[in-house]
Amino acid sequence: MPLTANDPTRKSWIDVPENSDFPIQNIPFGVFLTRDDVITIGTRIGDTAIDLGAMHQLGYFKGIDLTDDIFLQDSLNDFIADGRKTWRLVRNRISDIFLHTSPGLRDDKEHRKKVLFSLDEIEMQLPVDVGDYTDFYASKEHATNVGSLFRDPENALLPNWLRIPIGYHGRSSSIIPSGTPVRRPVGQTKPGEDGVPGFGASKLLDFELEMAFITTATNDLGKRVSVEEAEDNIFGLVLFNDWSARDIQAWEYVPLGPFLGKNFASTISPWIVTLDALEPFRVDGPAQDPEPLPYLQQEGPKNFDIHLQAIIQPDGGEETVVANSNFKYMYWSMAQQLAHHTVNGCNLRSGDMMGSGTISGPTKDSYGSMLELTWRGQNPITLKDGSQRKFINDEDTVILRGYCENDNVRIGFGDCSGKVLPAN
Ligand code: MN
């Protein structure tokens, strides 16, 4: 099915500010609360939120096989379960309706009043009810840096890392939408000389610059998804800040891996940008050596060129960009991760979320966490207001941003932001 919605020459009758993340070529999906306290599924063009539930009731999706209430829900899970063909039909139809040459909604004042909202009239919610959340560890630079810092610089990368997309099962209950404050966690830390663990508010609170993809229901228990079929099962992506308490993590992570140092909060950007919208930004991934086992071998450009930034904003102060990375640095692609996740017959469900792991690039300013940027506090970062950071302070806001750009179009994700509150 053609992706007519991606046509870079298309323009909308809705105003789109210059450098907006949301031109008519994006058409992301999200869930919001309207000014009338109605929860609905919607999309966004420029700074206008669009109520897809209201549009469906008014007949704008006639001819597409959708249940009556598909958009009148508090999550996208059922819509995502409808599959890729339906996602494409709906996205193409939305594009057609908002094309500058399309009358219909454009010329119907009553309908526009029911369908269109300014951003200050809505409140973004979690876009999916996340059943299961898995976090991978797919950036070679990040794995090497963390291996050096936490273990042994001589053997930073463990032998399995180049063979397996390493991951662990995280916790979904604490995944929160952008704008939700994050409480500094309390926990145990490594013992000092007396052998007794420390206990208290984490002193080494960090962000992790990640992206996450959201799947449809892919396979029955016991079946697997091939690497060739994997992308058909990926609905879209969000920015993902996997907040991490490094001091809690360092004490607890052997032998079973991350636990309370990670599961107190993960912030996501609220608009899911579809994999279809990102199609023009496909690029080659890093060369994989040794060659992966056959079930992980993927042909063609398997990565996506998405510029990523991490920003610290002190309370009431100016923003400072502390990291510039890119999603294309991922060693293991999303398709490889999904194929690996199901190779043992593990079944994925609609709305499952897969974090990439921290995305660090090859240069020191492209590292995706404070742990790496400051080399565990040895090289503090100076913010624009002159203050220094080794890790994240109370009342700091951490903002992740991401966008793709070519000569014709820019597709972005909006903000993924969270303010740190003092520990209880
Ligand atoms: Mn992580």
XYZ file of C-alpha atoms and ligand atoms in Angstrom:
425
model
C 0.000 0.000 0.000
C 1.457 3.390 -0.994
C 2.428 5.775 1.787
C 0.710 8.794 0.225
C 0.847 10.528 3.608
C 4.642 10.706 3.243
C 4.509 12.782 0.018
C 6.889 15.673 0.833
C 5.053 18.087 -1.492
C 1.863 17.920 0.585
C 0.779 20.998 2.532
C -2.005 21.271 5.075
C -4.756 23.874 5.477
C -3.759 23.852 9.156
C -0.972 26.284 9.934
C 2.366 24.571 10.610
C 5.072 26.753 12.245
C 8.537 26.669 10.706
C 10.692 23.820 12.077
C 7.651 22.151 13.597
C 8.070 18.493 14.526
C 4.561 17.870 13.210
C 4.093 18.711 9.513
C 1.325 16.927 7.585
C 3.900 14.230 6.712
C 4.159 13.155 10.367
C 0.618 12.307 11.569
C 1.561 10.693 14.887
C -0.934 9.023 17.203
C -1.632 9.866 20.838
C -4.292 9.931 23.528
C -5.544 13.138 25.109
C -8.125 14.571 27.432
C -10.171 17.326 25.753
C -11.476 20.608 27.221
C -14.759 18.762 27.813
C -12.972 16.079 29.869
C -13.456 13.479 27.149
C -10.633 11.038 26.552
C -9.940 10.379 22.896
C -7.365 9.155 20.432
C -5.933 11.904 18.302
C -3.254 13.175 16.017
C -1.467 16.480 15.617
C -0.583 18.841 12.778
C 1.529 21.871 13.712
C 0.207 23.062 17.065
C -3.307 21.751 16.484
C -4.539 18.564 18.145
C -7.099 16.584 16.156
C -9.790 14.435 17.769
C -9.988 11.218 15.729
C -12.909 9.915 17.815
C -15.001 12.931 16.823
C -13.897 12.636 13.188
C -14.931 8.988 13.082
C -18.364 9.835 14.526
C -18.758 12.495 11.853
C -18.076 9.905 9.137
C -14.607 10.917 7.991
C -13.270 7.345 8.049
C -16.094 5.814 5.981
C -14.877 2.887 3.895
C -12.145 1.840 6.336
C -12.961 -1.255 8.366
C -12.943 0.199 11.916
C -15.174 -0.501 14.916
C -17.355 2.476 15.949
C -15.468 3.095 19.194
C -11.924 2.391 17.969
C -10.800 5.982 18.653
C -13.016 6.593 21.699
C -10.615 4.769 23.990
C -8.033 5.609 26.591
C -5.282 3.723 24.762
C -4.185 2.884 21.233
C -3.847 -0.851 21.977
C -6.935 -1.968 19.989
C -6.115 0.273 17.033
C -2.548 -1.031 17.004
C -3.914 -4.596 17.096
C -5.812 -3.863 13.849
C -2.474 -4.154 12.029
C -0.297 -2.285 9.611
C -2.779 -2.161 6.716
C -5.304 -0.306 8.879
C -2.635 2.065 10.303
C -1.693 3.011 6.729
C -5.275 3.464 5.530
C -6.064 5.741 8.486
C -2.866 7.765 8.215
C -3.346 8.245 4.458
C -6.974 9.271 5.004
C -6.035 11.843 7.661
C -3.458 13.261 5.279
C -6.073 13.541 2.502
C -8.580 15.309 4.778
C -6.066 17.932 5.932
C -4.494 18.495 2.506
C -4.735 22.198 1.639
C -6.782 21.455 -1.477
C -9.380 19.307 0.368
C -12.655 21.096 1.195
C -14.837 18.943 3.505
C -13.653 19.514 7.051
C -11.706 22.606 6.012
C -14.920 24.348 5.017
C -17.210 22.995 7.740
C -17.051 25.326 10.716
C -19.294 23.179 12.949
C -17.213 20.067 12.351
C -13.946 21.941 12.884
C -15.206 23.105 16.266
C -15.774 19.483 17.314
C -12.499 18.112 15.944
C -9.738 20.704 16.409
C -8.115 21.790 19.669
C -5.277 24.092 20.560
C -2.587 22.426 22.651
C -3.543 24.347 25.810
C -7.031 22.844 25.624
C -5.821 19.264 25.894
C -3.806 17.138 28.267
C -1.662 14.375 26.805
C -1.979 10.905 28.364
C 0.008 7.700 27.992
C -0.657 6.618 24.388
C -0.707 2.889 25.147
C -1.506 0.659 28.050
C 1.954 -0.916 28.231
C 1.555 -4.595 29.037
C 5.195 -5.542 28.979
C 8.274 -3.377 28.723
C 11.711 -4.642 27.707
C 14.866 -2.551 27.726
C 17.714 -3.473 25.406
C 21.361 -2.459 25.581
C 21.943 -1.944 21.871
C 24.539 0.828 21.618
C 28.064 -0.546 21.452
C 29.565 2.736 22.625
C 27.271 2.811 25.663
C 27.910 -0.833 26.560
C 31.652 -0.245 26.242
C 31.553 2.910 28.374
C 29.453 1.306 31.107
C 31.592 -1.841 31.038
C 34.668 0.349 31.565
C 33.098 2.345 34.390
C 31.335 -0.435 36.294
C 33.666 -3.371 35.641
C 36.906 -3.509 33.693
C 38.209 -1.205 30.928
C 40.321 -4.085 29.563
C 37.266 -6.289 28.978
C 34.571 -3.648 28.737
C 32.422 -5.526 26.242
C 31.455 -9.011 27.432
C 31.798 -11.814 24.836
C 28.038 -12.305 24.437
C 27.394 -8.655 23.589
C 28.407 -8.909 19.909
C 26.298 -12.054 19.487
C 23.028 -11.286 21.292
C 20.858 -8.172 21.482
C 21.136 -8.013 25.283
C 17.985 -6.973 27.136
C 16.047 -7.335 30.362
C 12.400 -7.193 31.340
C 11.590 -3.850 32.905
C 8.509 -2.614 34.690
C 5.596 -0.954 32.882
C 3.660 0.510 35.828
C 6.076 3.424 36.211
C 6.178 4.469 32.541
C 4.828 8.035 32.537
C 4.027 10.651 29.889
C 6.141 13.751 29.362
C 5.449 16.473 31.926
C 4.916 14.104 34.877
C 7.312 14.963 37.744
C 9.815 12.339 38.857
C 10.449 11.726 42.553
C 14.108 11.129 43.449
C 14.299 7.494 44.576
C 15.486 6.212 47.936
C 17.431 2.988 48.277
C 20.472 0.975 49.318
C 23.934 1.816 48.109
C 27.336 0.115 48.252
C 28.764 -0.456 51.759
C 31.707 1.615 52.947
C 34.561 0.311 55.138
C 32.195 -0.949 57.849
C 30.464 -3.289 55.397
C 27.019 -1.812 56.076
C 25.124 -0.561 52.988
C 24.219 3.088 52.736
C 20.547 4.018 52.695
C 18.856 7.210 51.590
C 18.029 9.421 48.636
C 20.004 8.547 45.520
C 22.947 10.912 45.019
C 23.659 9.793 41.460
C 20.367 10.325 39.627
C 20.817 10.089 35.864
C 18.865 10.097 32.615
C 19.238 7.614 29.773
C 18.721 8.963 26.257
C 16.749 6.210 24.543
C 14.025 5.577 22.036
C 11.355 2.911 22.391
C 9.245 1.120 19.807
C 5.707 -0.112 20.301
C 4.582 -3.446 18.873
C 1.342 -4.970 17.755
C 0.421 -8.526 18.777
C 3.083 -10.382 16.858
C 3.058 -14.089 17.547
C 1.259 -16.819 19.433
C 3.120 -18.307 22.349
C 5.641 -20.823 21.005
C 5.899 -19.197 17.552
C 8.557 -16.747 16.451
C 8.838 -13.701 14.209
C 11.542 -13.642 11.544
C 13.798 -10.661 11.113
C 12.199 -10.066 7.681
C 8.682 -9.851 9.180
C 9.725 -7.925 12.268
C 9.093 -4.365 11.074
C 5.521 -5.190 10.001
C 4.858 -5.583 13.713
C 6.299 -2.235 14.826
C 3.679 0.519 15.068
C 5.928 3.435 15.919
C 8.437 5.082 18.212
C 8.650 7.484 21.134
C 11.498 9.185 22.970
C 12.282 7.339 26.172
C 14.111 8.607 29.262
C 15.005 5.568 31.356
C 15.743 7.412 34.609
C 18.508 5.615 36.503
C 19.899 5.853 40.028
C 23.535 4.879 39.458
C 24.423 4.376 43.129
C 21.451 2.052 43.709
C 22.195 0.275 40.423
C 25.883 -0.288 41.207
C 25.096 -2.148 44.450
C 22.144 -4.238 43.284
C 22.870 -5.239 39.684
C 24.940 -8.403 40.287
C 23.869 -11.122 39.529
C 20.435 -10.444 38.001
C 20.777 -6.982 36.511
C 18.910 -3.698 36.996
C 16.047 -3.512 39.491
C 15.165 -0.607 41.814
C 17.817 1.635 40.293
C 15.710 1.710 37.120
C 12.054 0.936 37.795
C 11.009 4.077 39.693
C 10.216 6.054 36.504
C 10.639 6.070 32.736
C 9.353 9.092 30.811
C 8.075 8.877 27.225
C 7.100 11.483 24.643
C 3.320 11.238 24.235
C 2.984 11.160 20.409
C 3.844 7.849 18.744
C 5.557 8.617 15.443
C 4.804 5.736 13.079
C 7.544 3.647 11.519
C 5.894 4.553 8.192
C 6.524 8.278 8.786
C 10.207 7.508 9.441
C 10.635 5.497 6.231
C 12.397 8.334 4.295
C 15.087 8.449 7.002
C 16.346 4.890 6.756
C 20.156 4.504 6.891
C 22.707 1.734 7.153
C 23.533 0.536 10.633
C 27.076 0.016 11.958
C 28.940 -2.914 10.374
C 28.328 -6.064 12.407
C 31.436 -8.112 13.076
C 31.323 -11.005 13.809
C 28.475 -11.810 11.467
C 25.333 -12.452 13.523
C 23.763 -15.914 13.565
C 21.405 -16.495 10.601
C 18.192 -15.684 12.519
C 19.582 -12.183 13.236
C 20.894 -11.392 9.756
C 19.088 -8.443 8.222
C 19.446 -7.125 4.660
C 19.427 -3.468 3.644
C 19.513 -0.237 5.636
C 18.210 -1.255 9.034
C 18.641 1.924 11.076
C 16.972 5.348 11.134
C 18.692 8.739 11.097
C 17.078 10.458 14.085
C 18.969 13.329 15.732
C 18.683 13.082 19.504
C 19.351 15.632 22.224
C 19.394 15.619 25.999
C 18.882 18.932 27.758
C 19.093 20.061 31.386
C 17.021 23.017 32.515
C 17.581 24.199 36.101
C 14.500 25.434 37.981
C 13.241 28.504 36.124
C 16.493 28.708 34.156
C 17.802 28.380 30.657
C 18.129 25.095 28.773
C 21.589 23.616 28.174
C 22.058 20.872 25.588
C 24.330 18.304 27.254
C 24.258 15.528 24.620
C 23.837 15.261 20.847
C 23.402 11.678 19.722
C 21.618 9.794 16.945
C 19.390 6.715 16.753
C 21.493 5.495 13.811
C 24.304 4.497 16.213
C 22.299 1.467 17.368
C 24.379 -1.660 16.757
C 21.375 -3.992 16.965
C 18.371 -2.779 14.960
C 14.757 -2.831 16.113
C 14.036 -5.722 13.719
C 16.924 -7.726 15.156
C 15.717 -7.000 18.682
C 12.183 -8.133 17.867
C 13.376 -11.300 16.101
C 15.606 -12.102 19.052
C 12.864 -11.378 21.602
C 10.557 -13.946 19.966
C 13.103 -16.572 18.891
C 12.352 -18.678 21.975
C 8.589 -18.437 21.394
C 7.964 -15.506 23.760
C 4.757 -13.817 22.597
C 4.496 -10.046 22.228
C 1.218 -8.203 22.620
C -0.279 -5.030 21.234
C 1.103 -2.069 23.176
C 4.310 -3.734 24.317
C 7.230 -1.313 24.548
C 10.881 -2.030 23.706
C 13.517 0.449 24.859
C 16.673 0.712 22.766
C 19.016 1.139 25.679
C 21.029 4.323 26.066
C 22.094 5.605 22.652
C 25.662 6.866 22.830
C 27.670 7.946 19.809
C 31.418 7.748 19.215
C 32.298 11.234 20.530
C 32.306 12.473 24.119
C 29.503 14.978 23.478
C 27.288 12.232 22.029
C 27.086 10.057 25.139
C 23.514 9.410 26.258
C 23.838 9.609 30.050
C 25.506 11.765 32.699
C 27.413 8.673 33.850
C 29.269 8.694 30.545
C 29.228 12.455 29.813
C 30.916 13.313 33.131
C 32.738 9.964 33.346
C 31.062 9.193 36.655
C 31.420 12.746 37.919
C 35.121 13.205 37.110
C 34.419 15.852 34.442
C 31.409 17.929 35.531
C 29.361 19.738 32.881
C 28.940 23.517 33.184
C 25.433 24.727 32.383
C 24.624 28.096 30.790
C 23.902 29.634 34.209
C 27.431 28.719 35.360
C 26.359 25.942 37.707
C 27.919 22.503 37.380
C 26.375 19.051 37.150
C 27.869 15.624 37.744
C 24.403 14.086 37.823
C 20.844 15.514 38.014
C 19.843 17.878 40.839
C 16.453 18.300 42.478
C 14.243 20.767 40.568
C 16.189 20.133 37.335
C 14.090 19.329 34.298
C 15.548 16.843 31.808
C 14.210 17.174 28.272
C 14.846 14.754 25.411
C 14.193 15.879 21.846
C 14.465 14.013 18.555
C 13.870 14.765 14.903
C 14.696 13.599 11.364
C 15.371 16.048 8.588
C 16.125 15.995 4.866
C 15.868 18.669 2.158
C 12.092 18.340 2.024
C 10.683 17.515 5.409
C 11.341 17.427 9.139
C 9.632 14.821 11.319
C 10.003 15.070 15.087
C 8.762 13.707 18.364
C 8.025 16.769 20.528
C 9.356 16.971 24.087
C 10.010 14.108 26.483
C 10.375 16.045 29.712
C 10.411 15.389 33.429
C 11.230 17.522 36.478
C 13.013 15.937 39.428
C 11.375 16.440 42.828
C 13.237 15.948 46.121
C 13.070 12.502 47.721
C 10.282 11.789 50.191
Mn 17.975 1.818 29.922
